[in-house]
Amino acid sequence: MKIGEKLNNVKLLLEDGNNFSSDEFLGKKLIIYFYPKDDTPGCTKEAIEFSELIEEFKKNNTQIIGISKDSLEKHQKFISKHKLKVKLASDEDLEICKKFGVWVEKSMYGKKYMGIERSTFLFDQNLILIKEWKKVKVNNHAQEVLEYIVS
């Protein structure tokens, strides 16, 4: 996805078993954030921060979907354990991660591996990509996104 592109016909399963279809969000702003793995320190902090601000996002006509390659069962446990208020979608086949360019080669302690690059994408009411944050640092990221929407 590139700035100015429309989000077309993206469909995923949400943690509650319902389908996520991007077309359902026409008329609202949509945040899609990608994160590496449920219940890890950074991913937990990010999900909690978005959850804590969910009412402010709703007041600004904005919905939030978090996406990782974790299973729906793992998402359910993650939400329950941390009382999260955000919706989480599973992209186990990595189709959407690849479409957004967030499935990348990473390196840790000199070892290379493939993983999700923490990234956030903001779409306007017509599902046009208007802002992206790549290589996100978790601290205060949700607040930064909210401030961008409000400004």
PDB file of C-alpha atoms in Angstrom, residues 22-96:
ATOM      1  CA  SER A  22     -12.653  -3.217   4.736  1.00  0.00           C
ATOM      2  CA  ASP A  23     -15.790  -2.079   2.875  1.00  0.00           C
ATOM      3  CA  GLU A  24     -17.725  -2.055   6.173  1.00  0.00           C
ATOM      4  CA  PHE A  25     -15.642   0.936   7.256  1.00  0.00           C
ATOM      5  CA  LEU A  26     -16.617   3.308   4.455  1.00  0.00           C
ATOM      6  CA  GLY A  27     -17.636   6.571   6.113  1.00  0.00           C
ATOM      7  CA  LYS A  28     -15.232   6.081   9.039  1.00  0.00           C
ATOM      8  CA  LYS A  29     -11.517   6.506   9.452  1.00  0.00           C
ATOM      9  CA  LEU A  30      -9.707   3.212   9.876  1.00  0.00           C
ATOM     10  CA  ILE A  31      -6.461   2.427  11.651  1.00  0.00           C
ATOM     11  CA  ILE A  32      -4.831  -0.867  10.762  1.00  0.00           C
ATOM     12  CA  TYR A  33      -1.816  -1.614  12.891  1.00  0.00           C
ATOM     13  CA  PHE A  34       0.465  -4.582  12.331  1.00  0.00           C
ATOM     14  CA  TYR A  35       2.380  -6.094  15.219  1.00  0.00           C
ATOM     15  CA  PRO A  36       4.755  -9.070  15.476  1.00  0.00           C
ATOM     16  CA  LYS A  37       3.252 -11.359  18.129  1.00  0.00           C
ATOM     17  CA  ASP A  38       0.522 -11.592  20.756  1.00  0.00           C
ATOM     18  CA  ASP A  39       1.481 -11.323  24.415  1.00  0.00           C
ATOM     19  CA  THR A  40       5.039 -10.082  23.952  1.00  0.00           C
ATOM     20  CA  PRO A  41       6.096  -6.940  25.854  1.00  0.00           C
ATOM     21  CA  GLY A  42       6.026  -4.382  23.026  1.00  0.00           C
ATOM     22  CA  CYS A  43       2.939  -5.792  21.341  1.00  0.00           C
ATOM     23  CA  THR A  44       1.076  -5.941  24.649  1.00  0.00           C
ATOM     24  CA  LYS A  45       1.963  -2.336  25.478  1.00  0.00           C
ATOM     25  CA  GLU A  46       0.838  -1.157  22.038  1.00  0.00           C
ATOM     26  CA  ALA A  47      -2.495  -3.015  22.232  1.00  0.00           C
ATOM     27  CA  ILE A  48      -3.153  -1.712  25.754  1.00  0.00           C
ATOM     28  CA  GLU A  49      -2.392   1.880  24.707  1.00  0.00           C
ATOM     29  CA  PHE A  50      -4.770   1.672  21.723  1.00  0.00           C
ATOM     30  CA  SER A  51      -7.390   0.075  24.016  1.00  0.00           C
ATOM     31  CA  GLU A  52      -7.047   2.823  26.621  1.00  0.00           C
ATOM     32  CA  LEU A  53      -7.713   5.451  23.938  1.00  0.00           C
ATOM     33  CA  ILE A  54     -10.454   3.570  22.070  1.00  0.00           C
ATOM     34  CA  GLU A  55     -13.238   5.921  23.185  1.00  0.00           C
ATOM     35  CA  GLU A  56     -11.267   8.954  21.978  1.00  0.00           C
ATOM     36  CA  PHE A  57     -10.751   7.272  18.616  1.00  0.00           C
ATOM     37  CA  LYS A  58     -14.481   6.487  18.407  1.00  0.00           C
ATOM     38  CA  LYS A  59     -15.336  10.131  19.195  1.00  0.00           C
ATOM     39  CA  ASN A  60     -13.238  10.982  16.142  1.00  0.00           C
ATOM     40  CA  ASN A  61     -15.104   8.483  13.919  1.00  0.00           C
ATOM     41  CA  THR A  62     -12.128   6.114  13.846  1.00  0.00           C
ATOM     42  CA  GLN A  63     -12.052   2.326  14.121  1.00  0.00           C
ATOM     43  CA  ILE A  64      -8.969   0.249  14.986  1.00  0.00           C
ATOM     44  CA  ILE A  65      -7.946  -3.221  13.805  1.00  0.00           C
ATOM     45  CA  GLY A  66      -4.726  -4.907  14.931  1.00  0.00           C
ATOM     46  CA  ILE A  67      -3.255  -7.593  12.674  1.00  0.00           C
ATOM     47  CA  SER A  68      -0.642 -10.264  13.314  1.00  0.00           C
ATOM     48  CA  LYS A  69      -0.095 -13.790  12.034  1.00  0.00           C
ATOM     49  CA  ASP A  70      -1.211 -15.274  15.347  1.00  0.00           C
ATOM     50  CA  SER A  71      -4.226 -17.597  15.347  1.00  0.00           C
ATOM     51  CA  LEU A  72      -7.715 -16.505  16.370  1.00  0.00           C
ATOM     52  CA  GLU A  73      -7.350 -18.626  19.518  1.00  0.00           C
ATOM     53  CA  LYS A  74      -4.167 -16.768  20.512  1.00  0.00           C
ATOM     54  CA  HIS A  75      -5.907 -13.443  19.812  1.00  0.00           C
ATOM     55  CA  GLN A  76      -8.813 -14.448  22.068  1.00  0.00           C
ATOM     56  CA  LYS A  77      -6.447 -15.344  24.919  1.00  0.00           C
ATOM     57  CA  PHE A  78      -4.458 -12.116  24.403  1.00  0.00           C
ATOM     58  CA  ILE A  79      -7.617  -9.984  24.540  1.00  0.00           C
ATOM     59  CA  SER A  80      -8.962 -11.816  27.581  1.00  0.00           C
ATOM     60  CA  LYS A  81      -5.687 -11.724  29.519  1.00  0.00           C
ATOM     61  CA  HIS A  82      -5.163  -7.968  29.041  1.00  0.00           C
ATOM     62  CA  LYS A  83      -8.825  -6.868  28.767  1.00  0.00           C
ATOM     63  CA  LEU A  84      -8.132  -5.345  25.357  1.00  0.00           C
ATOM     64  CA  LYS A  85     -10.813  -3.299  23.611  1.00  0.00           C
ATOM     65  CA  VAL A  86      -9.330  -3.367  20.113  1.00  0.00           C
ATOM     66  CA  LYS A  87     -10.368  -5.868  17.453  1.00  0.00           C
ATOM     67  CA  LEU A  88      -7.637  -8.246  16.313  1.00  0.00           C
ATOM     68  CA  ALA A  89      -7.501 -10.014  12.961  1.00  0.00           C
ATOM     69  CA  SER A  90      -5.463 -13.036  11.994  1.00  0.00           C
ATOM     70  CA  ASP A  91      -3.348 -13.069   8.833  1.00  0.00           C
ATOM     71  CA  GLU A  92      -1.849 -16.540   9.182  1.00  0.00           C
ATOM     72  CA  ASP A  93      -1.150 -16.849   5.445  1.00  0.00           C
ATOM     73  CA  LEU A  94       0.522 -13.388   5.452  1.00  0.00           C
ATOM     74  CA  GLU A  95      -1.456 -12.206   2.411  1.00  0.00           C
ATOM     75  CA  ILE A  96      -2.342  -8.827   3.950  1.00  0.00           C
TER      76      ILE A  96
END
